[in-house]
Amino acid sequence: GRCLTCSVRLCRFCCRAHRRQKKTASHAVTELENTKDCSQAGKPLLCPSHPTEELRLFCEQCDQPVCRDCILGRHRQHPCDFTSNVIHRHGDTLRELLKNSQQHMDTLEDVLSQVDDMGRAVRSRAEAVATEICQFARGYVKAIEEHRDRLLKQLEDLKVQRENLLHLQKAQLQQLLLDMRTGVEFTEHLLMSGSDVEILITKGVVSSRLTKLNSVAYSTHPSVDDRIQFSPHERAGQCCGYEVFGAILNKVVDPARCTLHGEDLHSARQNQLSGFTLLCKDTTGERMGRGGEAVRVTITHKDKRDCVLKPTVCDNGDGTYCISYSPEEPGLYAVCVCVKGQHVQGSPFTLMVKHKFREHQGVFHCCTFCSSGGQKAARCACGGTMPGGYQGCGHGHKGHPGCHHWSCCGQVKESSECLCVPPSDTSQRSLLRTVAL
């Protein structure tokens, strides 16, 4: 092709680039059908160093077209040849490069097409995700608004309930005050203006009335308090499928109503992990249902004041607290459990720590006759014997417990603690020796 604006000849690749570039996009580019037309198009190219000479020769060393005067000058010793003779060789090289470039162009065009497609996919996906976000936000806002309305309704109900209780208490106190004021005024008027006979006649009725009024029980404090709090970090469950936070806290822990529970409350074993549970309740006796209370537990040995256990208090978050400890010294301990600096119900109390669990050293058998294989010298702690010189117990004989038992201490419960204390006397040891199976 040839650009009429620039007056230059262009290959196919350059023609495409000429049209694609911003600066040359408006140039007039005409296409030439073959190389012959291309060679005849326009004026012959003249040498820039010798304007009157045409470029017909090619210097191989300098790799550029030259004229006859150039060969006589600075290209004198350089290998040169006519352009018609070298055009095929150099043209083949260009065509090979052109072929490779065209392949890259096709690849680049495919990649550009994929990039455009991916760009459209990204925009489409972003729009879809934006829609999801907006839908989620609308649902979340709706859930929060519903949760807000529910909290405000709960707060209003709580306010009305407490106001009604206060109104009722106020009405009762006002009626009692009116009755007392009437009785006091009547009594004062009687004592000041009444005669001796009148006072004596009405004394019984007046004293009975005043006694009855004085015996009426009433609270010296308001029946309710203003302890209403809002906890924004409290989990409030699900609302419209979303988890929401924030709850009204109107319960106040009452240490006098808190209780202690557990099998290991009053007894424990040496070097064994034990514990109990603290259940916190409010002023009405209901379970708190939440944690966060200031719980303090102290466990001190009654005989050894320097022996103090360090219990672990675990807040379960539901109004219960697990207190665990591992005593190293046996004996009697004093346990104090306090909430907000006050003792709970049943505190302080005593804890008995027993010695380490003693394992059985014998065998759990039916009788020494069977477990020893019929040995006559085998004995058992149950004290039973068999006729015929057998020193141990046997089936159905006198002294036999009648069931399986331990040979070391005679206990009939397999999972029990051994009651056998190692004796110092050799004869006693031989009497209670264990039968090896």
CSV table of C-alpha atoms in Angstrom, one decimal:
chain,number,residue,atom,x,y,z
A,1,GLY,CA,0.0,0.0,0.0
A,2,ARG,CA,1.0,3.7,-0.2
A,3,CYS,CA,0.0,6.6,2.1
A,4,LEU,CA,-0.8,9.6,-0.1
A,5,THR,CA,-0.4,11.9,2.8
A,6,CYS,CA,3.0,10.7,3.9
A,7,SER,CA,4.1,9.8,0.3
A,8,VAL,CA,5.6,6.5,1.6
A,9,ARG,CA,5.1,2.8,0.6
A,10,LEU,CA,3.7,0.5,3.3
A,11,CYS,CA,3.5,-3.3,3.8
A,12,ARG,CA,0.3,-4.9,5.0
A,13,PHE,CA,1.2,-4.8,8.6
A,14,CYS,CA,2.2,-1.1,8.4
A,15,CYS,CA,-1.0,-0.3,6.5
A,16,ARG,CA,-3.0,-1.8,9.5
A,17,ALA,CA,-0.9,0.0,12.0
A,18,HIS,CA,-1.2,3.3,9.9
A,19,ARG,CA,-4.9,3.1,10.1
A,20,ARG,CA,-4.9,2.0,13.8
A,21,GLN,CA,-2.6,4.8,15.1
A,22,LYS,CA,-4.3,7.9,16.3
A,23,LYS,CA,-2.0,10.3,14.5
A,24,THR,CA,-2.2,8.6,11.1
A,25,ALA,CA,-5.8,7.3,11.2
A,26,SER,CA,-7.1,10.1,8.9
A,27,HIS,CA,-4.4,9.6,6.2
A,28,ALA,CA,-5.4,8.3,2.7
A,29,VAL,CA,-3.9,4.9,2.2
A,30,THR,CA,-4.3,3.2,-1.2
A,31,GLU,CA,-3.8,-0.5,-1.6
A,32,LEU,CA,-1.6,-1.9,-4.4
A,33,GLU,CA,-2.4,-5.3,-5.8
A,34,ASN,CA,1.1,-6.6,-6.5
A,35,THR,CA,4.8,-5.8,-6.1
A,36,LYS,CA,5.1,-4.6,-9.7
A,37,ASP,CA,2.5,-2.0,-9.3
A,38,CYS,CA,4.2,-1.0,-6.0
A,39,SER,CA,7.6,-0.6,-7.7
A,40,GLN,CA,6.1,1.6,-10.4
A,41,ALA,CA,4.0,3.7,-8.1
A,42,GLY,CA,5.4,7.2,-7.5
A,43,LYS,CA,8.7,8.7,-8.5
A,44,PRO,CA,12.0,6.9,-8.3
A,45,LEU,CA,13.9,7.2,-5.0
A,46,LEU,CA,16.9,9.4,-5.2
A,47,CYS,CA,20.0,9.3,-3.1
A,48,PRO,CA,20.0,11.7,-0.2
A,49,SER,CA,23.7,12.3,-0.6
A,50,HIS,CA,23.6,12.7,-4.4
A,51,PRO,CA,20.1,14.0,-5.3
A,52,THR,CA,20.7,13.5,-9.1
A,53,GLU,CA,21.4,9.8,-8.7
A,54,GLU,CA,18.8,7.0,-8.3
A,55,LEU,CA,19.2,4.3,-5.6
A,56,ARG,CA,19.8,1.2,-7.7
A,57,LEU,CA,22.5,-0.5,-5.8
A,58,PHE,CA,22.6,-2.2,-2.3
A,59,CYS,CA,25.6,-2.2,0.1
A,60,GLU,CA,25.7,-5.5,2.0
A,61,GLN,CA,28.1,-4.2,4.6
A,62,CYS,CA,26.1,-1.1,5.5
A,63,ASP,CA,22.8,-2.8,4.8
A,64,GLN,CA,21.3,0.1,2.9
A,65,PRO,CA,20.6,1.2,-0.8
A,66,VAL,CA,23.3,3.3,-2.5
A,67,CYS,CA,23.8,5.1,-5.8
A,68,ARG,CA,26.7,4.9,-8.3
A,69,ASP,CA,28.4,7.9,-6.7
A,70,CYS,CA,28.2,6.3,-3.2
A,71,ILE,CA,30.1,3.3,-4.5
A,72,LEU,CA,32.9,5.5,-5.8
A,73,GLY,CA,33.0,7.3,-2.5
A,74,ARG,CA,32.8,5.9,1.0
A,75,HIS,CA,31.3,2.5,-0.1
A,76,ARG,CA,34.3,1.9,-2.5
A,77,GLN,CA,35.6,-1.2,-0.7
A,78,HIS,CA,32.2,-2.5,0.4
A,79,PRO,CA,30.5,-5.5,-1.3
A,80,CYS,CA,27.6,-4.1,-3.4
A,81,ASP,CA,25.1,-5.5,-5.9
A,82,PHE,CA,22.1,-4.3,-7.8
A,83,THR,CA,18.8,-4.2,-5.8
A,84,SER,CA,17.1,-6.5,-8.3
A,85,ASN,CA,19.7,-9.2,-7.5
A,86,VAL,CA,19.4,-9.0,-3.7
A,87,ILE,CA,15.7,-8.2,-3.3
A,88,HIS,CA,14.7,-11.9,-3.3
A,89,ARG,CA,17.1,-12.9,-0.5
A,90,HIS,CA,16.2,-9.9,1.7
A,91,GLY,CA,12.5,-10.2,0.7
A,92,ASP,CA,12.5,-13.8,1.9
A,93,THR,CA,13.9,-12.7,5.3
A,94,LEU,CA,11.2,-10.0,5.6
A,95,ARG,CA,8.5,-12.4,4.5
A,96,GLU,CA,9.6,-14.9,7.2
A,97,LEU,CA,9.6,-12.1,9.8
A,98,LEU,CA,6.3,-10.9,8.4
A,99,LYS,CA,4.8,-14.4,8.7
A,100,ASN,CA,5.9,-14.7,12.4
A,101,SER,CA,4.6,-11.2,13.0
A,102,GLN,CA,1.2,-12.1,11.5
A,103,GLN,CA,1.0,-15.2,13.7
A,104,HIS,CA,1.7,-13.0,16.7
A,105,MET,CA,-0.9,-10.6,15.5
A,106,ASP,CA,-3.5,-13.3,15.3
A,107,THR,CA,-2.6,-14.5,18.8
A,108,LEU,CA,-2.7,-10.9,20.1
A,109,GLU,CA,-6.1,-10.4,18.4
A,110,ASP,CA,-7.4,-13.6,20.1
A,111,VAL,CA,-6.0,-12.5,23.4
A,112,LEU,CA,-7.6,-9.0,23.0
A,113,SER,CA,-10.9,-10.7,22.2
A,114,GLN,CA,-10.6,-12.8,25.3
A,115,VAL,CA,-9.7,-9.7,27.4
A,116,ASP,CA,-12.7,-7.9,26.0
A,117,ASP,CA,-14.9,-10.9,26.8
A,118,MET,CA,-13.4,-11.2,30.3
A,119,GLY,CA,-14.0,-7.5,30.8
A,120,ARG,CA,-17.7,-7.9,29.9
A,121,ALA,CA,-17.9,-10.9,32.2
A,122,VAL,CA,-16.2,-9.0,35.1
A,123,ARG,CA,-18.7,-6.1,34.6
A,124,SER,CA,-21.6,-8.4,34.4
A,125,ARG,CA,-20.5,-10.3,37.5
A,126,ALA,CA,-19.8,-7.1,39.4
A,127,GLU,CA,-23.3,-5.9,38.6
A,128,ALA,CA,-24.7,-9.2,39.9
A,129,VAL,CA,-22.7,-9.1,43.1
A,130,ALA,CA,-23.7,-5.4,43.6
A,131,THR,CA,-27.3,-6.5,43.3
A,132,GLU,CA,-26.7,-9.2,45.9
A,133,ILE,CA,-25.0,-6.7,48.2
A,134,CYS,CA,-27.9,-4.3,47.9
A,135,GLN,CA,-30.4,-7.1,48.6
A,136,PHE,CA,-28.4,-8.3,51.6
A,137,ALA,CA,-28.1,-4.7,52.9
A,138,ARG,CA,-31.8,-4.1,52.5
A,139,GLY,CA,-32.6,-7.3,54.3
A,140,TYR,CA,-30.1,-6.5,57.1
A,141,VAL,CA,-31.5,-3.0,57.5
A,142,LYS,CA,-35.0,-4.5,57.7
A,143,ALA,CA,-33.9,-7.0,60.3
A,144,ILE,CA,-32.2,-4.3,62.4
A,145,GLU,CA,-35.3,-2.1,62.1
A,146,GLU,CA,-37.6,-5.0,63.2
A,147,HIS,CA,-35.2,-5.8,66.0
A,148,ARG,CA,-35.2,-2.1,67.0
A,149,ASP,CA,-39.0,-2.1,67.1
A,150,ARG,CA,-39.1,-5.3,69.1
A,151,LEU,CA,-36.6,-3.9,71.7
A,152,LEU,CA,-38.6,-0.6,71.9
A,153,LYS,CA,-41.8,-2.7,72.4
A,154,GLN,CA,-40.1,-4.8,75.1
A,155,LEU,CA,-38.8,-1.6,76.8
A,156,GLU,CA,-42.3,0.0,76.7
A,157,ASP,CA,-43.9,-3.2,78.2
A,158,LEU,CA,-41.3,-3.3,80.9
A,159,LYS,CA,-41.8,0.4,81.7
A,160,VAL,CA,-45.6,0.0,81.9
A,161,GLN,CA,-45.3,-3.1,84.0
A,162,ARG,CA,-43.0,-1.3,86.5
A,163,GLU,CA,-45.2,1.8,86.5
A,164,ASN,CA,-48.3,-0.3,87.2
A,165,LEU,CA,-46.5,-2.0,90.2
A,166,LEU,CA,-45.5,1.5,91.5
A,167,HIS,CA,-49.0,2.8,91.0
A,168,LEU,CA,-50.4,-0.2,92.9
A,169,GLN,CA,-47.9,0.3,95.7
A,170,LYS,CA,-48.6,4.0,95.8
A,171,ALA,CA,-52.3,3.4,96.1
A,172,GLN,CA,-51.9,0.9,98.9
A,173,LEU,CA,-49.5,3.2,100.8
A,174,GLN,CA,-51.8,6.2,100.3
A,175,GLN,CA,-54.8,4.2,101.6
A,176,LEU,CA,-52.8,3.0,104.6
A,177,LEU,CA,-51.6,6.6,105.3
A,178,LEU,CA,-55.2,7.9,105.0
A,179,ASP,CA,-56.4,5.3,107.4
A,180,MET,CA,-53.6,6.0,109.9
A,181,ARG,CA,-54.1,9.8,109.6
A,182,THR,CA,-57.8,9.4,110.3
A,183,GLY,CA,-57.1,7.1,113.2
A,184,VAL,CA,-54.4,9.4,114.6
A,185,GLU,CA,-56.6,12.5,114.3
A,186,PHE,CA,-59.6,10.8,115.9
A,187,THR,CA,-57.4,9.6,118.8
A,188,GLU,CA,-55.7,13.0,119.3
A,189,HIS,CA,-59.2,14.7,119.3
A,190,LEU,CA,-60.5,12.1,121.7
A,191,LEU,CA,-57.5,12.6,124.1
A,192,MET,CA,-57.8,16.4,123.9
A,193,SER,CA,-61.5,17.0,123.9
A,194,GLY,CA,-63.1,13.8,125.3
A,195,SER,CA,-64.1,13.3,128.9
A,196,ASP,CA,-62.7,10.5,131.0
A,197,VAL,CA,-65.8,8.4,130.5
A,198,GLU,CA,-65.8,8.9,126.7
A,199,ILE,CA,-62.1,8.0,126.5
A,200,LEU,CA,-62.7,4.8,128.6
A,201,ILE,CA,-65.8,3.9,126.5
A,202,THR,CA,-64.0,4.2,123.1
A,203,LYS,CA,-60.6,3.0,124.3
A,204,GLY,CA,-61.1,-0.6,123.2
A,205,VAL,CA,-62.3,0.3,119.7
A,206,VAL,CA,-59.6,3.0,119.2
A,207,SER,CA,-56.7,0.8,120.5
A,208,SER,CA,-57.9,-2.1,118.3
A,209,ARG,CA,-58.0,0.1,115.2
A,210,LEU,CA,-54.6,1.6,115.9
A,211,THR,CA,-53.1,-1.9,116.7
A,212,LYS,CA,-54.5,-3.2,113.4
A,213,LEU,CA,-53.1,-0.3,111.4
A,214,ASN,CA,-49.7,-0.6,113.1
A,215,SER,CA,-49.5,-4.3,112.2
A,216,VAL,CA,-50.1,-3.8,108.5
A,217,ALA,CA,-46.9,-4.8,106.7
A,218,TYR,CA,-45.5,-2.5,104.0
A,219,SER,CA,-42.3,-2.2,102.2
A,220,THR,CA,-40.0,0.8,103.1
A,221,HIS,CA,-38.6,0.8,99.5
A,222,PRO,CA,-40.2,1.0,96.1
A,223,SER,CA,-41.4,-2.3,94.9
A,224,VAL,CA,-39.3,-2.1,91.7
A,225,ASP,CA,-36.0,-0.4,90.7
A,226,ASP,CA,-34.8,1.5,87.6
A,227,ARG,CA,-32.1,-1.0,86.7
A,228,ILE,CA,-32.8,-1.2,83.0
A,229,GLN,CA,-29.8,-1.5,80.8
A,230,PHE,CA,-29.1,-2.0,77.1
A,231,SER,CA,-26.2,-4.3,76.1
A,232,PRO,CA,-25.3,-3.7,72.4
A,233,HIS,CA,-23.0,-6.7,72.3
A,234,GLU,CA,-25.5,-9.2,73.6
A,235,ARG,CA,-26.5,-11.9,71.1
A,236,ALA,CA,-30.2,-11.6,70.4
A,237,GLY,CA,-30.8,-14.6,68.1
A,238,GLN,CA,-32.2,-14.5,64.6
A,239,CYS,CA,-34.3,-11.8,63.0
A,240,CYS,CA,-35.5,-12.3,59.3
A,241,GLY,CA,-32.7,-14.8,58.8
A,242,TYR,CA,-30.0,-12.5,60.1
A,243,GLU,CA,-28.1,-12.7,63.4
A,244,VAL,CA,-28.7,-9.5,65.4
A,245,PHE,CA,-27.2,-8.1,68.6
A,246,GLY,CA,-28.5,-5.9,71.4
A,247,ALA,CA,-30.7,-6.9,74.4
A,248,ILE,CA,-32.4,-5.2,77.3
A,249,LEU,CA,-31.0,-6.3,80.6
A,250,ASN,CA,-33.5,-5.9,83.4
A,251,LYS,CA,-32.3,-8.7,85.6
A,252,VAL,CA,-30.0,-8.0,88.5
A,253,VAL,CA,-28.1,-10.9,90.3
A,254,ASP,CA,-29.1,-11.5,93.9
A,255,PRO,CA,-26.2,-13.3,95.8
A,256,ALA,CA,-28.6,-14.5,98.4
A,257,ARG,CA,-30.6,-16.4,95.8
A,258,CYS,CA,-27.6,-17.9,94.0
A,259,THR,CA,-27.1,-21.6,94.6
A,260,LEU,CA,-24.3,-24.2,94.5
A,261,HIS,CA,-24.6,-27.6,92.9
A,262,GLY,CA,-22.4,-30.7,92.3
A,263,GLU,CA,-21.4,-34.1,93.6
A,264,ASP,CA,-17.9,-32.8,94.7
A,265,LEU,CA,-19.4,-29.9,96.7
A,266,HIS,CA,-18.4,-31.1,100.1
A,267,SER,CA,-15.9,-33.9,99.4
A,268,ALA,CA,-12.9,-34.4,97.1
A,269,ARG,CA,-9.9,-36.6,96.6
A,270,GLN,CA,-6.2,-35.7,97.0
A,271,ASN,CA,-4.5,-34.9,93.6
A,272,GLN,CA,-7.8,-35.3,91.7
A,273,LEU,CA,-9.6,-32.6,89.7
A,274,SER,CA,-12.9,-31.8,91.4
A,275,GLY,CA,-15.4,-29.0,91.2
A,276,PHE,CA,-18.9,-27.7,91.5
A,277,THR,CA,-21.3,-25.3,89.7
A,278,LEU,CA,-22.6,-21.9,90.7
A,279,LEU,CA,-26.1,-21.0,89.5
A,280,CYS,CA,-26.8,-17.2,89.5
A,281,LYS,CA,-30.3,-16.0,90.0
A,282,ASP,CA,-32.0,-12.6,90.0
A,283,THR,CA,-34.0,-10.9,92.7
A,284,THR,CA,-37.1,-12.9,91.7
A,285,GLY,CA,-35.3,-16.2,91.9
A,286,GLU,CA,-35.2,-16.7,88.1
A,287,ARG,CA,-32.0,-17.9,86.4
A,288,MET,CA,-29.9,-15.0,85.0
A,289,GLY,CA,-29.4,-16.5,81.6
A,290,ARG,CA,-26.2,-14.6,81.0
A,291,GLY,CA,-22.7,-14.3,82.4
A,292,GLY,CA,-20.3,-11.5,83.2
A,293,GLU,CA,-20.8,-11.5,87.0
A,294,ALA,CA,-17.8,-10.9,89.4
A,295,VAL,CA,-17.4,-14.3,91.0
A,296,ARG,CA,-14.7,-14.8,93.6
A,297,VAL,CA,-13.9,-18.2,95.2
A,298,THR,CA,-11.4,-18.9,98.0
A,299,ILE,CA,-10.5,-22.4,99.3
A,300,THR,CA,-8.3,-22.4,102.5
A,301,HIS,CA,-7.1,-25.4,104.6
A,302,LYS,CA,-8.4,-25.0,108.2
A,303,ASP,CA,-5.4,-26.5,109.9
A,304,LYS,CA,-2.7,-25.2,107.5
A,305,ARG,CA,-3.4,-21.5,106.8
A,306,ASP,CA,-0.6,-21.3,104.3
A,307,CYS,CA,-2.3,-24.0,102.2
A,308,VAL,CA,-4.6,-22.2,99.8
A,309,LEU,CA,-6.0,-23.7,96.7
A,310,LYS,CA,-6.3,-21.6,93.5
A,311,PRO,CA,-9.6,-22.6,91.9
A,312,THR,CA,-10.4,-21.9,88.2
A,313,VAL,CA,-13.7,-20.1,87.5
A,314,CYS,CA,-15.2,-20.7,84.1
A,315,ASP,CA,-18.0,-18.5,82.9
A,316,ASN,CA,-20.4,-20.5,80.7
A,317,GLY,CA,-22.2,-17.4,79.6
A,318,ASP,CA,-25.7,-18.8,80.6
A,319,GLY,CA,-25.8,-17.8,84.3
A,320,THR,CA,-23.7,-20.8,85.4
A,321,TYR,CA,-20.1,-20.8,86.5
A,322,CYS,CA,-17.9,-24.0,86.8
A,323,ILE,CA,-15.4,-23.9,89.7
A,324,SER,CA,-12.7,-26.5,89.5
A,325,TYR,CA,-9.7,-27.3,91.8
A,326,SER,CA,-7.1,-30.0,92.5
A,327,PRO,CA,-6.2,-30.3,96.2
A,328,GLU,CA,-2.7,-31.5,97.1
A,329,GLU,CA,-3.1,-31.8,100.8
A,330,PRO,CA,-5.8,-33.9,102.5
A,331,GLY,CA,-7.9,-32.4,105.3
A,332,LEU,CA,-10.7,-30.0,106.0
A,333,TYR,CA,-11.0,-26.8,103.9
A,334,ALA,CA,-13.2,-23.7,104.2
A,335,VAL,CA,-14.8,-22.6,100.9
A,336,CYS,CA,-16.1,-19.1,100.3
A,337,VAL,CA,-18.1,-18.3,97.1
A,338,CYS,CA,-18.9,-14.6,96.6
A,339,VAL,CA,-20.8,-12.7,93.9
A,340,LYS,CA,-20.3,-8.9,93.8
A,341,GLY,CA,-18.5,-9.2,97.2
A,342,GLN,CA,-21.4,-11.0,98.9
A,343,HIS,CA,-21.7,-14.6,99.9
A,344,VAL,CA,-24.0,-16.8,97.9
A,345,GLN,CA,-26.6,-19.2,99.4
A,346,GLY,CA,-24.7,-21.9,101.4
A,347,SER,CA,-21.4,-20.0,101.5
A,348,PRO,CA,-19.1,-20.4,103.4
A,349,PHE,CA,-19.1,-24.2,103.7
A,350,THR,CA,-16.6,-27.0,104.5
A,351,LEU,CA,-14.9,-29.3,102.1
A,352,MET,CA,-13.4,-32.6,103.1
A,353,VAL,CA,-10.4,-33.7,101.0
A,354,LYS,CA,-9.7,-37.5,101.5
A,355,HIS,CA,-6.5,-39.2,100.9
A,356,LYS,CA,-5.6,-40.5,97.4
A,357,PHE,CA,-7.7,-43.3,96.1
A,358,ARG,CA,-6.2,-46.6,97.2
A,359,GLU,CA,-6.1,-49.2,94.4
A,360,HIS,CA,-6.8,-52.9,95.3
A,361,GLN,CA,-3.6,-55.0,95.5
A,362,GLY,CA,-5.4,-58.4,95.4
A,363,VAL,CA,-7.7,-60.2,92.9
A,364,PHE,CA,-11.4,-60.0,92.5
A,365,HIS,CA,-12.4,-63.6,92.8
A,366,CYS,CA,-15.2,-66.0,93.9
A,367,CYS,CA,-12.9,-67.9,96.4
A,368,THR,CA,-9.3,-68.7,97.1
A,369,PHE,CA,-9.9,-72.4,96.1
A,370,CYS,CA,-10.6,-71.5,92.5
A,371,SER,CA,-8.3,-68.6,92.1
A,372,SER,CA,-5.3,-70.4,93.6
A,373,GLY,CA,-5.8,-73.7,91.8
A,374,GLY,CA,-6.7,-75.6,95.0
A,375,GLN,CA,-3.7,-74.5,97.1
A,376,LYS,CA,-4.3,-75.1,100.8
A,377,ALA,CA,-2.1,-72.3,102.0
A,378,ALA,CA,-3.9,-69.6,100.0
A,379,ARG,CA,-5.8,-67.1,102.3
A,380,CYS,CA,-8.3,-64.4,101.8
A,381,ALA,CA,-9.1,-61.2,103.7
A,382,CYS,CA,-12.8,-62.2,104.0
A,383,GLY,CA,-11.7,-64.6,106.7
A,384,GLY,CA,-13.5,-67.6,105.3
A,385,THR,CA,-11.9,-71.1,105.5
A,386,MET,CA,-12.6,-74.5,104.0
A,387,PRO,CA,-12.6,-77.9,105.7
A,388,GLY,CA,-9.8,-80.3,105.0
A,389,GLY,CA,-6.9,-78.0,106.0
A,390,TYR,CA,-7.7,-75.2,103.5
A,391,GLN,CA,-6.8,-71.8,105.0
A,392,GLY,CA,-8.9,-69.8,102.5
A,393,CYS,CA,-12.5,-69.4,101.6
A,394,GLY,CA,-14.5,-71.7,99.3
A,395,HIS,CA,-17.9,-72.0,97.6
A,396,GLY,CA,-20.8,-72.1,100.1
A,397,HIS,CA,-18.6,-72.5,103.1
A,398,LYS,CA,-18.9,-70.6,106.4
A,399,GLY,CA,-17.3,-67.2,106.2
A,400,HIS,CA,-17.6,-66.9,102.4
A,401,PRO,CA,-19.3,-63.5,101.4
A,402,GLY,CA,-21.5,-65.4,99.0
A,403,CYS,CA,-20.4,-63.4,95.9
A,404,HIS,CA,-17.2,-62.1,94.2
A,405,HIS,CA,-14.9,-60.1,96.5
A,406,TRP,CA,-11.4,-58.7,96.7
A,407,SER,CA,-8.8,-61.0,98.2
A,408,CYS,CA,-6.9,-58.0,99.7
A,409,CYS,CA,-9.7,-56.4,101.8
A,410,GLY,CA,-12.8,-58.5,101.3
A,411,GLN,CA,-14.9,-55.8,99.6
A,412,VAL,CA,-17.6,-57.1,97.3
A,413,LYS,CA,-17.8,-54.0,95.0
A,414,GLU,CA,-15.3,-54.3,92.1
A,415,SER,CA,-14.9,-50.5,91.6
A,416,SER,CA,-14.5,-49.7,95.3
A,417,GLU,CA,-11.5,-48.3,97.2
A,418,CYS,CA,-9.2,-50.7,98.9
A,419,LEU,CA,-9.7,-50.7,102.7
A,420,CYS,CA,-6.6,-52.7,103.4
A,421,VAL,CA,-3.9,-50.7,105.4
A,422,PRO,CA,-0.5,-52.2,104.9
A,423,PRO,CA,0.3,-53.8,108.4
A,424,SER,CA,3.7,-53.7,110.0
A,425,ASP,CA,3.5,-57.2,111.4
A,426,THR,CA,4.8,-60.1,109.3
A,427,SER,CA,2.2,-62.5,110.5
A,428,GLN,CA,-0.6,-60.1,109.6
A,429,ARG,CA,0.9,-59.8,106.1
A,430,SER,CA,0.9,-63.5,105.6
A,431,LEU,CA,-2.7,-63.7,106.8
A,432,LEU,CA,-3.8,-61.1,104.1
A,433,ARG,CA,-1.5,-62.1,101.3
A,434,THR,CA,-2.7,-61.9,97.8
A,435,VAL,CA,-3.3,-64.9,95.6
A,436,ALA,CA,-1.6,-64.6,92.2
A,437,LEU,CA,-3.6,-66.0,89.3
